[in-house]
């Protein structure tokens, strides 16, 4: 089935370790986004991309880096993990900017639960 | 930036009941969406509705842009409707930051 696939689904890191979260979509969407979800705070945008080779900062970009070398993939990196980065991370993609339009919207991945100890 | 507030924070209903979820936003919007997060964490887009009314089966949504609120209606609730409902909005065409509310947790009891 078409959609957004995130790997891994779960991960435990020690403080200071690094890791990369992978997001892959097969819908030929231009726009891709990384969000984090913390209890009681809804979703907050970390970084986003408006097309292959582009990236931009969102609301909470500190401590994260991203890359979009191929249109279908959007990688989120943590260079030196901190306990404050314990969260559930969601990747999303959309055909149009911010998912605007009659039948357009965001397609989300199933999430990655990350714990930093 | 735009502020998005949702109410009520929690709602518990018997199966078959109807419900209304509210989303207030602090600025005029050019993008407003409703999402459902099921108990397993999966997020699904329900409506793109910056203004007007839309219906999809038992769900419908209305946004009154001039009064800065949107309502999500769920009729004849089923246990599968349980989860958290998020409203998200933005007021700036050039900004990718869709601001999410903190959600309404809906629990449908059989």
Short mmCIF file of C-alpha atoms in Angstrom, two decimals:
data_model
loop_
_atom_site.label_atom_id
_atom_site.label_comp_id
_atom_site.label_asym_id
_atom_site.label_seq_id
_atom_site.Cartn_x
_atom_site.Cartn_y
_atom_site.Cartn_z
CA UNK A 1 0.00 0.00 0.00
CA UNK A 2 1.12 3.54 -0.77
CA UNK A 3 2.11 5.62 2.18
CA UNK A 4 4.82 6.87 4.48
CA UNK A 5 7.17 4.39 6.13
CA UNK A 6 9.30 5.26 9.14
CA UNK A 7 12.17 3.24 10.51
CA UNK A 8 12.91 2.28 13.19
CA UNK A 9 9.68 2.10 15.19
CA UNK A 10 11.38 2.08 18.58
CA UNK A 11 14.85 3.03 19.77
CA UNK A 12 16.62 3.59 23.08
CA UNK A 13 19.74 5.76 23.00
CA UNK A 14 22.26 6.74 25.61
CA UNK A 15 22.97 10.43 26.08
CA UNK A 16 25.52 11.58 23.54
CA UNK A 17 24.88 8.82 21.01
CA UNK A 18 23.84 9.60 17.46
CA UNK A 19 21.20 8.10 15.23
CA UNK A 20 19.28 8.65 12.01
CA UNK A 21 15.56 8.22 11.49
CA UNK A 22 14.47 7.33 7.99
CA UNK A 23 11.25 8.42 6.32
CA UNK A 24 10.27 7.06 2.91
CA UNK A 25 7.19 7.90 0.85
CA UNK A 26 6.04 6.39 -2.41
CA UNK A 27 3.39 8.95 -3.38
CA UNK A 28 5.70 11.28 -5.28
CA UNK A 29 4.97 14.07 -2.78
CA UNK A 30 7.09 17.20 -2.98
CA UNK A 31 6.70 18.24 0.65
CA UNK A 32 7.99 16.29 3.63
CA UNK A 33 7.99 17.13 7.32
CA UNK A 34 9.39 15.92 10.61
CA UNK A 35 7.33 16.49 13.76
CA UNK A 36 7.81 15.55 17.37
CA UNK A 37 4.92 14.76 19.70
CA UNK A 38 5.24 15.27 23.43
CA UNK A 39 2.52 14.67 26.03
CA UNK A 40 0.11 17.59 26.27
CA UNK A 41 1.84 19.61 23.56
CA UNK A 42 0.42 18.37 20.29
CA UNK A 43 2.82 18.12 17.35
CA UNK A 44 5.66 20.54 16.72
CA UNK A 45 7.49 20.95 13.44
CA UNK A 46 11.23 20.20 13.57
CA UNK A 47 12.34 20.54 9.92
CA UNK A 48 10.70 20.34 6.56
CA UNK A 49 11.53 20.05 2.87
CA UNK A 50 9.77 21.57 -0.12
CA UNK A 51 11.51 19.33 -2.64
CA UNK A 52 14.51 17.16 -3.38
CA UNK A 53 17.72 18.79 -2.18
CA UNK A 54 15.96 21.37 0.01
CA UNK A 55 15.55 21.59 3.77
CA UNK A 56 14.39 24.29 6.18
CA UNK A 57 14.00 24.82 9.91
CA UNK A 58 10.69 24.49 11.64
CA UNK A 59 9.59 25.46 15.11
CA UNK A 60 12.02 23.34 17.18
CA UNK A 61 15.11 22.58 14.99
CA UNK A 62 17.88 22.71 17.61
CA UNK A 63 19.75 19.44 18.07
CA UNK A 64 18.50 17.95 14.79
CA UNK A 65 19.71 17.86 11.21
CA UNK A 66 17.96 16.66 8.07
CA UNK A 67 18.72 15.70 4.51
CA UNK A 68 16.61 15.14 1.39
CA UNK A 69 19.00 13.67 -1.17
CA UNK A 70 16.21 11.76 -2.93
CA UNK A 71 12.64 12.94 -3.39
CA UNK A 72 11.19 9.90 -1.67
CA UNK A 73 13.42 9.98 1.43
CA UNK A 74 13.72 12.45 4.29
CA UNK A 75 16.27 11.68 7.01
CA UNK A 76 16.30 13.11 10.53
CA UNK A 77 19.58 12.98 12.42
CA UNK A 78 20.45 13.42 16.06
CA UNK A 79 24.18 14.06 16.38
CA UNK A 80 24.38 13.96 20.17
CA UNK A 81 21.17 12.76 21.77
CA UNK A 82 19.87 14.40 24.95
CA UNK A 83 17.11 13.28 27.35
CA UNK A 84 15.04 16.28 26.18
CA UNK A 85 14.81 14.59 22.79
CA UNK A 86 12.83 11.70 24.23
CA UNK A 87 9.66 11.87 22.18
CA UNK A 88 7.58 10.28 19.47
CA UNK A 89 8.72 11.41 16.02
CA UNK A 90 6.39 11.56 13.07
CA UNK A 91 7.21 12.04 9.45
CA UNK A 92 4.58 13.37 7.05
CA UNK A 93 4.36 14.17 3.39
CA UNK A 94 1.96 16.18 1.27
CA UNK A 95 1.29 16.85 -2.39
CA UNK A 96 0.74 20.56 -1.86
CA UNK A 97 2.22 23.12 0.49
CA UNK A 98 0.98 22.39 4.02
CA UNK A 99 -1.42 19.90 2.53
CA UNK A 100 -3.75 22.58 1.23
CA UNK A 101 -6.50 21.73 -1.18
CA UNK A 102 -9.77 19.88 -1.49
CA UNK A 103 -8.52 16.32 -1.27
CA UNK A 104 -5.01 17.00 -0.19
CA UNK A 105 -3.66 16.73 3.25
CA UNK A 106 -0.87 15.24 5.21
CA UNK A 107 -0.04 11.55 5.13
CA UNK A 108 1.70 10.53 8.32
CA UNK A 109 4.03 7.67 9.07
CA UNK A 110 3.35 5.41 12.04
CA UNK A 111 5.90 7.13 14.25
CA UNK A 112 9.20 6.37 15.98
CA UNK A 113 9.27 6.20 19.74
CA UNK A 114 12.68 7.39 20.91
CA UNK A 115 13.92 7.24 24.49
CA UNK A 116 17.19 8.88 25.48
CA UNK A 117 18.57 7.72 28.82
CA UNK B 1 2.36 32.96 15.55
CA UNK B 2 -1.17 31.68 15.48
CA UNK B 3 -2.61 30.11 18.63
CA UNK B 4 -4.83 27.05 18.38
CA UNK B 5 -6.99 25.95 21.29
CA UNK B 6 -9.18 22.87 21.42
CA UNK B 7 -12.02 21.97 23.73
CA UNK B 8 -12.94 19.93 25.58
CA UNK B 9 -9.61 18.27 26.44
CA UNK B 10 -11.36 15.00 27.24
CA UNK B 11 -14.71 13.56 26.26
CA UNK B 12 -16.23 10.22 27.27
CA UNK B 13 -19.38 9.08 25.50
CA UNK B 14 -21.55 6.03 25.13
CA UNK B 15 -21.55 4.30 21.77
CA UNK B 16 -24.22 5.81 19.54
CA UNK B 17 -23.98 9.31 21.00
CA UNK B 18 -23.16 12.42 19.01
CA UNK B 19 -20.28 14.75 19.82
CA UNK B 20 -18.99 18.19 18.92
CA UNK B 21 -15.33 19.14 19.19
CA UNK B 22 -14.27 22.76 18.99
CA UNK B 23 -11.15 24.48 17.70
CA UNK B 24 -10.53 28.19 18.26
CA UNK B 25 -7.74 30.03 16.50
CA UNK B 26 -6.29 33.45 17.16
CA UNK B 27 -5.83 34.75 13.62
CA UNK B 28 -7.47 34.49 10.23
CA UNK B 29 -6.48 31.22 8.59
CA UNK B 30 -5.71 30.05 5.08
CA UNK B 31 -5.24 26.47 6.18
CA UNK B 32 -7.14 24.46 8.76
CA UNK B 33 -7.12 20.69 9.06
CA UNK B 34 -8.57 18.08 11.40
CA UNK B 35 -6.69 14.88 12.24
CA UNK B 36 -7.51 11.73 14.15
CA UNK B 37 -4.85 9.85 16.10
CA UNK B 38 -6.06 6.35 16.91
CA UNK B 39 -5.10 4.51 20.11
CA UNK B 40 -2.18 2.90 18.28
CA UNK B 41 -0.73 6.30 17.44
CA UNK B 42 -1.55 6.48 13.73
CA UNK B 43 -2.47 9.97 12.49
CA UNK B 44 -5.09 10.30 9.77
CA UNK B 45 -6.12 13.45 7.97
CA UNK B 46 -9.88 13.96 8.25
CA UNK B 47 -10.62 17.32 6.66
CA UNK B 48 -8.94 20.25 4.99
CA UNK B 49 -11.42 23.03 5.82
CA UNK B 50 -10.23 26.67 6.02
CA UNK B 51 -13.86 27.74 5.58
CA UNK B 52 -17.32 26.29 5.00
CA UNK B 53 -18.70 22.84 5.73
CA UNK B 54 -17.69 19.36 4.63
CA UNK B 55 -19.06 15.93 5.37
CA UNK B 56 -17.55 12.49 5.15
CA UNK B 57 -19.87 9.73 6.36
CA UNK B 58 -20.62 10.20 10.04
CA UNK B 59 -18.10 13.00 10.35
CA UNK B 60 -18.60 16.59 9.34
CA UNK B 61 -16.71 19.81 9.95
CA UNK B 62 -17.58 23.48 9.82
CA UNK B 63 -15.22 26.41 9.92
CA UNK B 64 -16.52 29.93 10.53
CA UNK B 65 -13.45 31.85 9.51
CA UNK B 66 -14.85 35.29 10.42
CA UNK B 67 -15.42 34.14 14.01
CA UNK B 68 -12.20 32.12 14.15
CA UNK B 69 -13.45 28.70 15.09
CA UNK B 70 -14.01 25.28 13.61
CA UNK B 71 -16.23 22.44 14.78
CA UNK B 72 -15.91 18.72 14.19
CA UNK B 73 -19.12 16.71 14.50
CA UNK B 74 -19.20 12.97 15.03
CA UNK B 75 -22.60 11.33 14.81
CA UNK B 76 -23.59 7.87 16.04
CA UNK B 77 -20.20 7.34 17.67
CA UNK B 78 -18.50 3.97 17.39
CA UNK B 79 -15.69 2.55 19.51
CA UNK B 80 -13.38 2.95 16.53
CA UNK B 81 -13.85 6.72 16.82
CA UNK B 82 -11.84 6.69 20.04
CA UNK B 83 -8.54 8.50 20.03
CA UNK B 84 -7.25 12.05 19.97
CA UNK B 85 -8.57 14.62 17.54
CA UNK B 86 -6.23 17.42 16.53
CA UNK B 87 -6.96 20.69 14.83
CA UNK B 88 -4.09 22.42 13.00
CA UNK B 89 -4.00 25.84 11.39
CA UNK B 90 -1.82 28.41 9.72
CA UNK B 91 -2.34 32.01 8.70
CA UNK B 92 0.69 32.63 6.50
CA UNK B 93 0.95 31.42 2.91
CA UNK B 94 4.72 31.49 3.02
CA UNK B 95 5.11 29.62 6.27
CA UNK B 96 5.27 25.84 6.45
CA UNK B 97 4.61 25.74 10.16
CA UNK B 98 1.17 24.24 10.63
CA UNK B 99 0.36 24.86 14.30
CA UNK B 100 -1.37 22.00 16.09
CA UNK B 101 -3.72 22.29 19.04
CA UNK B 102 -3.22 20.03 22.05
CA UNK B 103 -6.09 17.79 21.01
CA UNK B 104 -9.36 16.39 22.34
CA UNK B 105 -9.18 12.85 23.69
CA UNK B 106 -12.40 11.03 22.81
CA UNK B 107 -13.28 7.75 24.49
CA UNK B 108 -16.31 5.83 23.24
CA UNK B 109 -17.66 3.27 25.68
CA UNK B 110 -19.49 0.22 24.26
#
